[in-house]
Short mmCIF file of C-alpha atoms and ligand atoms in Angstrom, two decimals:
data_model
loop_
_atom_site.label_atom_id
_atom_site.label_comp_id
_atom_site.label_asym_id
_atom_site.label_seq_id
_atom_site.Cartn_x
_atom_site.Cartn_y
_atom_site.Cartn_z
CA MET A 209 -43.68 -24.48 24.03
CA THR A 210 -43.90 -20.90 23.26
CA VAL A 211 -40.50 -18.79 23.77
CA ALA A 212 -41.63 -17.36 26.94
CA ASP A 213 -42.19 -20.87 28.18
CA ASP A 214 -38.50 -21.64 27.34
CA ALA A 215 -37.38 -18.52 28.93
CA ALA A 216 -39.37 -19.66 32.23
CA ALA A 217 -37.88 -23.09 31.90
CA ALA A 218 -34.42 -22.05 31.54
CA PHE A 219 -34.58 -19.73 34.52
CA ARG A 220 -35.81 -22.48 36.63
CA LYS A 221 -33.18 -24.84 35.50
CA GLU A 222 -30.41 -22.37 35.72
CA TYR A 223 -31.36 -20.86 39.15
CA GLY A 224 -33.59 -23.43 40.63
CA SER A 225 -36.12 -21.03 41.54
CA GLU A 226 -39.39 -18.92 39.81
CA PRO A 227 -38.67 -15.82 37.92
CA THR A 228 -40.41 -12.44 39.13
CA GLY A 229 -41.58 -11.81 35.51
CA LEU A 230 -41.18 -12.27 31.88
CA TRP A 231 -40.33 -9.37 29.58
CA ALA A 232 -40.39 -9.53 25.86
CA ALA A 233 -38.57 -7.24 23.08
CA PRO A 234 -38.82 -7.90 19.43
CA GLY A 235 -36.79 -7.83 16.35
CA ARG A 236 -37.45 -5.11 13.79
CA VAL A 237 -37.22 -4.60 10.21
CA ASN A 238 -37.06 -1.24 8.46
CA LEU A 239 -39.92 -1.29 5.90
CA ILE A 240 -38.20 1.97 4.16
CA GLY A 241 -35.59 4.45 4.47
CA GLU A 242 -32.12 3.23 4.16
CA HIS A 243 -29.00 5.28 4.62
CA THR A 244 -31.17 8.07 5.64
CA ASP A 245 -30.42 7.96 9.31
CA TYR A 246 -27.14 9.33 9.49
CA ASN A 247 -28.15 11.82 7.21
CA GLU A 248 -30.54 13.17 9.47
CA GLY A 249 -33.48 11.90 7.46
CA PHE A 250 -36.53 9.51 8.04
CA VAL A 251 -37.01 5.88 8.52
CA LEU A 252 -40.17 3.56 8.85
CA PRO A 253 -39.38 0.57 10.92
CA PHE A 254 -41.75 -2.20 12.44
CA ALA A 255 -41.57 -4.65 15.27
CA LEU A 256 -41.51 -8.39 14.22
CA PRO A 257 -43.31 -11.07 15.79
CA MET A 258 -40.11 -12.67 16.62
CA ARG A 259 -39.01 -11.74 20.00
CA THR A 260 -36.50 -12.16 22.68
CA ILE A 261 -37.71 -12.78 26.35
CA ALA A 262 -36.00 -12.19 29.45
CA ALA A 263 -37.16 -14.27 32.34
CA ALA A 264 -35.80 -12.53 35.55
CA ALA A 265 -35.79 -11.99 39.14
CA PRO A 266 -33.63 -9.94 41.55
CA GLY A 267 -30.79 -11.28 43.69
CA GLY A 268 -27.54 -12.48 43.97
CA GLU A 269 -24.22 -10.53 44.25
CA GLY A 270 -24.11 -8.82 40.78
CA TRP A 271 -25.80 -9.85 37.59
CA SER A 272 -25.92 -13.38 36.15
CA ALA A 273 -27.43 -14.48 32.79
CA CYS A 274 -27.82 -17.53 30.52
CA SER A 275 -29.07 -17.92 27.10
CA SER A 276 -30.61 -20.83 25.53
CA LEU A 277 -28.89 -19.57 22.15
CA ALA A 278 -25.38 -19.19 23.93
CA GLN A 279 -23.14 -21.66 25.34
CA ASP A 280 -21.98 -20.26 28.22
CA PRO A 281 -23.83 -18.47 31.12
CA VAL A 282 -22.24 -15.11 32.36
CA SER A 283 -21.96 -13.43 35.61
CA PHE A 284 -20.41 -10.31 36.49
CA GLY A 285 -20.23 -7.49 39.24
CA VAL A 286 -20.01 -3.91 39.56
CA ALA A 287 -16.37 -3.60 38.54
CA GLU A 288 -17.02 -5.38 34.99
CA ALA A 289 -20.25 -3.47 34.74
CA GLY A 290 -18.40 -0.23 35.08
CA ALA A 291 -15.88 -1.21 32.46
CA PRO A 292 -17.03 -0.92 28.78
CA GLY A 293 -16.00 -4.33 26.90
CA ALA A 294 -14.86 -5.89 30.33
CA VAL A 295 -17.50 -8.63 29.51
CA ASP A 296 -17.26 -9.80 25.93
CA GLY A 297 -19.19 -12.08 23.74
CA TRP A 298 -23.06 -12.22 24.20
CA GLY A 299 -23.01 -11.41 27.88
CA GLY A 300 -21.42 -8.07 26.70
CA TYR A 301 -24.86 -7.01 25.46
CA VAL A 302 -26.28 -7.69 29.12
CA ALA A 303 -23.44 -5.97 31.00
CA GLY A 304 -23.51 -3.07 28.62
CA VAL A 305 -27.19 -2.41 29.49
CA VAL A 306 -26.34 -2.48 33.12
CA TRP A 307 -23.40 -0.08 32.51
CA ALA A 308 -25.57 2.43 30.55
CA LEU A 309 -28.26 2.35 33.35
CA ARG A 310 -25.86 2.90 35.97
CA ASP A 311 -23.73 5.34 34.22
CA ALA A 312 -26.89 7.57 33.69
CA GLY A 313 -27.05 7.48 37.40
CA TYR A 314 -29.95 4.61 38.02
CA THR A 315 -29.42 2.14 40.78
CA VAL A 316 -29.76 -1.08 38.98
CA PRO A 317 -30.82 -4.04 41.19
CA PRO A 318 -28.53 -7.21 41.12
CA ALA A 319 -30.54 -9.65 38.92
CA ARG A 320 -30.60 -13.27 37.62
CA ILE A 321 -31.81 -13.39 33.93
CA ALA A 322 -32.53 -16.26 31.65
CA ILE A 323 -32.91 -15.57 27.85
CA ALA A 324 -34.76 -17.21 24.92
CA SER A 325 -35.43 -15.95 21.69
CA ASP A 326 -36.80 -16.59 17.91
CA VAL A 327 -35.11 -13.87 16.47
CA PRO A 328 -32.76 -15.06 14.12
CA LEU A 329 -29.08 -14.43 15.15
CA GLY A 330 -26.94 -12.09 12.83
CA SER A 331 -29.21 -12.22 10.13
CA GLY A 332 -29.71 -8.37 10.18
CA LEU A 333 -33.30 -8.41 12.31
CA SER A 334 -31.57 -6.85 15.30
CA SER A 335 -31.29 -9.86 17.80
CA SER A 336 -28.70 -7.94 19.54
CA HIS A 337 -31.01 -5.02 20.15
CA ALA A 338 -33.87 -7.27 20.92
CA LEU A 339 -31.64 -9.05 23.78
CA GLU A 340 -30.72 -5.47 25.08
CA CYS A 341 -34.06 -3.93 25.15
CA ALA A 342 -35.62 -6.97 26.76
CA VAL A 343 -33.13 -6.79 29.57
CA LEU A 344 -33.32 -3.02 29.74
CA THR A 345 -37.11 -3.25 30.33
CA ALA A 346 -36.55 -6.09 32.87
CA LEU A 347 -34.09 -4.35 35.14
CA ALA A 348 -36.20 -1.14 34.75
CA ASP A 349 -39.08 -2.91 36.32
CA LEU A 350 -37.34 -4.82 38.65
CA GLY A 351 -35.60 -1.92 40.00
CA GLY A 352 -38.76 0.32 39.88
CA LEU A 353 -36.84 2.59 37.80
CA GLU A 354 -38.52 5.40 36.07
CA ILE A 355 -37.06 5.83 32.79
CA ALA A 356 -39.05 7.80 30.04
CA ILE A 357 -39.66 5.88 26.93
CA GLU A 358 -38.01 8.62 24.91
CA GLU A 359 -34.72 8.00 27.02
CA ARG A 360 -34.76 4.33 26.73
CA PRO A 361 -33.49 3.99 23.22
CA LYS A 362 -30.71 6.44 23.88
CA LEU A 363 -29.53 4.17 26.72
CA VAL A 364 -29.66 1.07 24.74
CA GLN A 365 -27.71 2.88 21.81
CA ARG A 366 -24.90 3.94 24.43
CA SER A 367 -24.81 0.08 25.43
CA GLU A 368 -24.06 -1.06 22.04
CA ASN A 369 -22.00 1.84 20.94
CA VAL A 370 -19.91 2.38 23.98
CA TYR A 371 -19.85 -1.03 25.85
CA VAL A 372 -20.10 -3.45 23.02
CA GLY A 373 -18.26 -1.25 20.65
CA ALA A 374 -20.88 -1.55 17.43
CA PRO A 375 -21.60 1.90 15.81
CA THR A 376 -25.35 1.71 15.49
CA GLY A 377 -27.71 4.35 15.21
CA ILE A 378 -30.97 4.96 17.06
CA MET A 379 -33.48 3.16 14.88
CA ASP A 380 -33.29 -0.29 15.89
CA GLN A 381 -33.65 0.30 19.83
CA SER A 382 -36.31 2.93 19.08
CA ALA A 383 -38.38 0.08 17.11
CA SER A 384 -37.88 -2.62 19.54
CA LEU A 385 -38.94 -0.42 22.34
CA ARG A 386 -41.48 1.84 20.85
CA CYS A 387 -43.31 0.13 18.01
CA THR A 388 -46.84 -0.93 18.53
CA ALA A 389 -48.70 -3.83 16.96
CA ASP A 390 -50.24 -2.92 13.25
CA HIS A 391 -48.10 0.21 13.04
CA ALA A 392 -44.71 1.29 11.64
CA LEU A 393 -42.77 3.83 13.66
CA PHE A 394 -42.15 6.74 11.58
CA LEU A 395 -38.80 8.19 13.16
CA ASP A 396 -37.11 11.52 12.50
CA CYS A 397 -33.44 10.75 13.00
CA ARG A 398 -32.97 14.46 13.39
CA THR A 399 -35.11 15.24 16.11
CA TYR A 400 -36.02 11.73 17.41
CA ALA A 401 -39.46 12.44 17.11
CA VAL A 402 -41.86 9.45 16.50
CA GLU A 403 -45.07 8.63 15.22
CA GLN A 404 -47.02 5.56 14.99
CA ILE A 405 -48.45 4.88 11.46
CA PRO A 406 -51.14 2.55 10.73
CA PHE A 407 -50.01 -0.44 9.14
CA ASP A 408 -52.72 -3.13 9.82
CA LEU A 409 -51.35 -5.84 7.28
CA SER A 410 -53.82 -8.77 8.55
CA ALA A 411 -56.78 -6.55 8.07
CA ALA A 412 -55.92 -6.00 4.54
CA GLY A 413 -55.04 -9.77 3.89
CA LEU A 414 -51.28 -8.80 3.38
CA THR A 415 -48.07 -9.98 4.73
CA ILE A 416 -44.60 -8.80 4.54
CA LEU A 417 -42.26 -11.61 3.42
CA ILE A 418 -38.93 -11.11 4.89
CA ILE A 419 -36.32 -13.16 2.77
CA ASN A 420 -32.91 -13.62 4.16
CA SER A 421 -30.83 -13.65 1.02
CA ASN A 422 -27.97 -15.73 3.02
CA ALA A 423 -25.29 -14.05 0.73
CA PRO A 424 -21.78 -14.70 1.67
CA HIS A 425 -20.51 -12.25 4.60
CA HIS A 426 -19.16 -9.19 2.97
CA HIS A 427 -16.91 -6.70 4.67
CA SER A 428 -18.90 -3.76 4.30
CA ASP A 429 -17.50 -1.63 7.22
CA GLY A 430 -15.20 0.28 4.38
CA GLU A 431 -18.07 0.62 1.89
CA TYR A 432 -20.35 2.05 4.82
CA GLY A 433 -17.60 4.50 6.03
CA ALA A 434 -17.27 5.44 2.33
CA ARG A 435 -20.97 6.20 1.79
CA ARG A 436 -21.22 8.15 4.88
CA LYS A 437 -18.30 10.25 4.11
CA SER A 438 -19.59 10.88 0.58
CA CYS A 439 -22.72 12.26 1.92
CA GLU A 440 -21.27 14.45 4.59
CA GLU A 441 -18.87 15.95 1.98
CA ALA A 442 -21.81 16.54 -0.05
CA ALA A 443 -23.75 18.28 2.34
CA ARG A 444 -20.52 20.48 3.04
CA ILE A 445 -20.35 21.38 -0.67
CA LEU A 446 -24.09 22.19 -0.72
CA GLY A 447 -23.92 24.32 2.48
CA VAL A 448 -26.56 22.18 4.37
CA PRO A 449 -26.31 20.64 7.79
CA ALA A 450 -27.01 17.22 6.25
CA LEU A 451 -28.46 16.05 3.18
CA ARG A 452 -31.95 15.81 4.98
CA ASP A 453 -31.92 19.49 4.26
CA VAL A 454 -31.93 18.92 0.37
CA PRO A 455 -35.69 19.02 -0.51
CA ALA A 456 -36.98 16.87 -3.14
CA ASP A 457 -37.96 19.54 -5.54
CA GLY A 458 -34.49 21.04 -4.89
CA LEU A 459 -32.62 18.10 -6.03
CA ASP A 460 -31.71 18.88 -9.62
CA ALA A 461 -30.36 22.35 -8.43
CA ALA A 462 -28.17 20.49 -5.98
CA LEU A 463 -27.01 18.01 -8.21
CA ALA A 464 -25.96 20.68 -10.48
CA ARG A 465 -23.58 22.04 -8.04
CA LEU A 466 -21.79 18.72 -7.71
CA ASP A 467 -19.02 17.73 -9.80
CA ASP A 468 -18.59 14.15 -8.97
CA PRO A 469 -20.71 11.65 -10.41
CA VAL A 470 -20.47 9.27 -7.91
CA MET A 471 -21.33 11.87 -5.27
CA ARG A 472 -24.46 12.79 -7.14
CA ARG A 473 -25.97 9.44 -7.08
CA ARG A 474 -25.29 9.01 -3.76
CA VAL A 475 -27.19 12.31 -2.90
CA ARG A 476 -30.05 11.36 -5.33
CA HIS A 477 -30.40 8.36 -3.30
CA VAL A 478 -30.72 9.96 -0.07
CA VAL A 479 -32.91 12.92 -1.24
CA THR A 480 -35.52 10.46 -3.08
CA GLU A 481 -35.23 7.88 -0.24
CA ASP A 482 -36.51 10.55 2.48
CA GLN A 483 -39.11 11.63 -0.01
CA ARG A 484 -40.12 7.77 -0.55
CA VAL A 485 -40.44 7.63 3.27
CA LEU A 486 -42.84 10.65 3.48
CA ASP A 487 -44.84 9.48 0.40
CA THR A 488 -45.11 6.00 2.21
CA VAL A 489 -46.33 7.34 5.57
CA GLU A 490 -48.95 9.44 3.47
CA LEU A 491 -50.28 6.39 1.81
CA LEU A 492 -50.42 4.31 4.99
CA LYS A 493 -52.19 7.00 6.61
CA SER A 494 -54.98 6.99 4.13
CA GLY A 495 -55.18 3.23 4.32
CA ARG A 496 -53.64 2.62 0.98
CA ILE A 497 -51.20 -0.21 2.01
CA ARG A 498 -50.90 -1.92 -1.46
CA GLU A 499 -49.99 1.41 -3.17
CA ILE A 500 -46.72 1.50 -1.28
CA GLY A 501 -45.34 -1.28 -3.08
CA PRO A 502 -43.83 0.87 -6.10
CA LEU A 503 -42.29 3.18 -3.39
CA LEU A 504 -40.52 -0.07 -2.02
CA THR A 505 -39.46 -1.23 -5.40
CA ALA A 506 -38.17 2.21 -6.48
CA SER A 507 -36.13 2.28 -3.34
CA HIS A 508 -34.48 -0.89 -4.24
CA ALA A 509 -33.48 0.46 -7.59
CA SER A 510 -32.33 3.49 -5.94
CA MET A 511 -29.97 1.13 -3.43
CA ARG A 512 -28.93 -0.69 -6.46
CA ASP A 513 -28.12 1.99 -8.92
CA ASP A 514 -27.47 5.28 -7.07
CA PHE A 515 -26.19 4.08 -3.58
CA GLU A 516 -24.49 0.87 -5.30
CA ILE A 517 -25.12 -1.39 -2.14
CA THR A 518 -27.11 -4.29 -3.26
CA VAL A 519 -25.35 -7.63 -4.50
CA ASP A 520 -26.69 -10.20 -6.85
CA GLN A 521 -28.61 -12.25 -4.15
CA VAL A 522 -30.78 -9.49 -2.98
CA ASP A 523 -31.24 -8.15 -6.62
CA VAL A 524 -32.55 -11.81 -7.55
CA ALA A 525 -34.64 -11.98 -4.61
CA VAL A 526 -36.48 -8.73 -5.22
CA GLN A 527 -37.07 -9.63 -8.93
CA ALA A 528 -38.24 -13.18 -8.24
CA ALA A 529 -40.70 -11.71 -5.32
CA LEU A 530 -42.09 -9.15 -8.12
CA ASP A 531 -42.36 -11.91 -10.79
CA ALA A 532 -44.34 -13.84 -8.15
CA GLY A 533 -46.86 -11.04 -7.70
CA ALA A 534 -45.51 -9.06 -4.68
CA TYR A 535 -46.75 -5.42 -4.80
CA GLY A 536 -43.05 -4.12 -4.05
CA ALA A 537 -40.14 -5.43 -2.68
CA ARG A 538 -36.65 -4.23 -1.60
CA MET A 539 -33.45 -4.81 0.25
CA THR A 540 -33.42 -3.64 4.01
CA GLY A 541 -30.72 -3.07 6.02
CA GLY A 542 -27.14 -1.69 5.53
CA GLY A 543 -26.52 -3.55 2.36
CA PHE A 544 -24.00 -5.96 0.79
CA GLY A 545 -26.53 -8.79 1.71
CA GLY A 546 -29.01 -9.29 4.25
CA CYS A 547 -32.71 -9.29 3.87
CA VAL A 548 -35.16 -8.29 1.40
CA VAL A 549 -38.73 -7.43 2.38
CA ALA A 550 -41.71 -8.12 0.08
CA LEU A 551 -45.27 -6.86 0.33
CA ILE A 552 -47.66 -9.93 -0.70
CA ASP A 553 -51.13 -11.05 -0.33
CA THR A 554 -50.77 -13.35 2.53
CA ASP A 555 -52.14 -16.00 0.46
CA ARG A 556 -49.45 -16.02 -2.05
CA ALA A 557 -46.62 -16.43 0.37
CA SER A 558 -45.69 -20.11 -0.66
CA GLU A 559 -45.77 -19.09 -4.39
CA VAL A 560 -43.37 -16.12 -3.72
CA THR A 561 -41.07 -18.12 -1.64
CA LYS A 562 -40.78 -20.90 -4.19
CA SER A 563 -40.13 -18.13 -6.96
CA VAL A 564 -37.18 -17.22 -4.99
CA ASP A 565 -36.00 -20.78 -4.43
CA ALA A 566 -36.52 -21.41 -8.08
CA ALA A 567 -34.29 -18.30 -9.08
CA TYR A 568 -31.68 -19.00 -6.50
CA ALA A 569 -31.47 -22.74 -7.49
CA GLU A 570 -31.02 -21.61 -11.17
CA ARG A 571 -28.08 -19.41 -10.03
CA GLY A 572 -26.44 -21.87 -7.87
CA PHE A 573 -26.85 -19.53 -4.79
CA THR A 574 -27.09 -20.67 -1.28
CA PRO A 575 -30.81 -20.97 -0.76
CA ALA A 576 -32.61 -18.16 1.14
CA THR A 577 -34.63 -18.42 4.33
CA ALA A 578 -38.05 -16.76 4.49
CA TRP A 579 -40.35 -15.88 7.37
CA VAL A 580 -43.78 -14.08 7.16
CA ALA A 581 -44.31 -11.11 9.42
CA VAL A 582 -46.90 -8.67 10.51
CA ALA A 583 -46.39 -5.45 12.55
CA SER A 584 -45.98 -6.53 16.04
CA ALA A 585 -45.71 -5.18 19.61
CA GLY A 586 -42.79 -3.49 21.00
CA ALA A 587 -41.16 -4.46 24.28
CA THR A 588 -43.41 -5.21 27.10
CA LYS A 589 -43.75 -7.06 30.26
CA LEU A 590 -45.83 -10.25 29.52
P1 LIG B 265 -28.12 -8.89 14.76
O1 LIG B 265 -28.25 -7.80 15.65
O2 LIG B 265 -28.46 -8.31 13.18
O3 LIG B 265 -29.05 -10.03 14.93
P2 LIG B 265 -25.37 -8.93 15.81
O4 LIG B 265 -24.11 -9.28 15.18
O5 LIG B 265 -25.52 -7.34 15.92
O6 LIG B 265 -26.52 -9.31 14.76
O7 LIG B 265 -26.11 -9.46 17.07
C1 LIG B 265 -25.85 -10.95 17.28
C2 LIG B 265 -25.06 -11.16 18.65
O8 LIG B 265 -26.11 -10.83 19.66
C3 LIG B 265 -24.93 -12.76 18.77
O9 LIG B 265 -23.65 -12.96 18.06
C4 LIG B 265 -24.90 -13.08 20.18
O10 LIG B 265 -23.64 -12.35 20.86
C5 LIG B 265 -25.95 -11.62 20.70
N1 LIG B 265 -27.39 -12.17 20.85
C6 LIG B 265 -28.53 -11.72 20.39
N2 LIG B 265 -29.69 -12.43 20.72
C7 LIG B 265 -28.92 -13.26 21.61
C8 LIG B 265 -29.74 -14.31 22.40
N3 LIG B 265 -30.89 -14.56 22.37
N4 LIG B 265 -28.85 -15.04 23.19
C9 LIG B 265 -27.50 -15.04 23.34
N5 LIG B 265 -26.74 -14.10 22.60
C10 LIG B 265 -27.74 -13.27 21.81
MG1 LIG B 266 -27.26 -6.11 15.90
#
């Protein structure tokens, strides 16, 4: 059974009829460009083969949803869809999308929805956005809503920021909605301009191994806030709108104007990371995929030493992957745990996984979990 079959079967079981259609939206991972988003810089995510499917049909009073990954089905009407936070738990991600669409003036059809997914929940691969993007795509089609592709990520961002109350940026929804197979999505977080960058891993015999460090949950909200504040303060001192405006060849001059050594390290990470994204894009455009490896590894060193957002588990996973022949590896995501991405020859996946497992066992860490991925399609009707 595929995930799509699961969603259709769940629909039949819950509502006793056939869905009108199936809509899919993937999880995502960021290849490079970390903590650059709120500095108005660059990111380069790609969509994962793991995705969330919404089987849906119009009808009913308001909106109903069930999920194979959640205990309880939810249903809500216009009142709850009008009040951010009124539906909590997993249903909030569905109600949030209905709210965001209605708040933007769209007439959202009442609908029944069944969800199935193979995006791991809470692992930093953005299952929440996969869910919201699948629901948004389904409701837009069911209602015949003409919503430009550029507008869709902003609607999902409002759903997650305002209705659910999670302070996320624009990358995850943009990736889930706008990525295309065998491409990474180069996203300018200032202008929201996107460009599809060739990233055909399979044709090159390559894979991205995603390693979930399974590091114990770290309450990193304060750390995130502190990093952000430091970057904003530095931009103010340097007299630029955002750190994105400090060019790589102006870095030394900028650093010389900052007294605080911690702030200098934060700035160095952001400025060099933006440049690494640009360099990665150039290499990928000329088909030199393996050569991005050192940029990934340099990104990791910068997050470890300058931005100081890694933990032992991710540092060990990166080193173990490199020891087993990865071309490059780095932590991906906000930090303090989460996943590592490693660029590897596809036929070395089991060696690299074994190397990580052995390094973890030696240190007594909770075992890591690994998935292989290639750049996959964004949200679509099946
Ligand atoms: P991430 O987005 O990194 O996976 P989040 O904590 O942002 O982690 O989102 C996970 C939450 O999203 C889950 O706890 C659940 O409420 C909701 N969710 C995501 N996918 C599904 C799904 N397929 N079915 C039900 N709830 C889901
Ligand atoms: Mg999320």
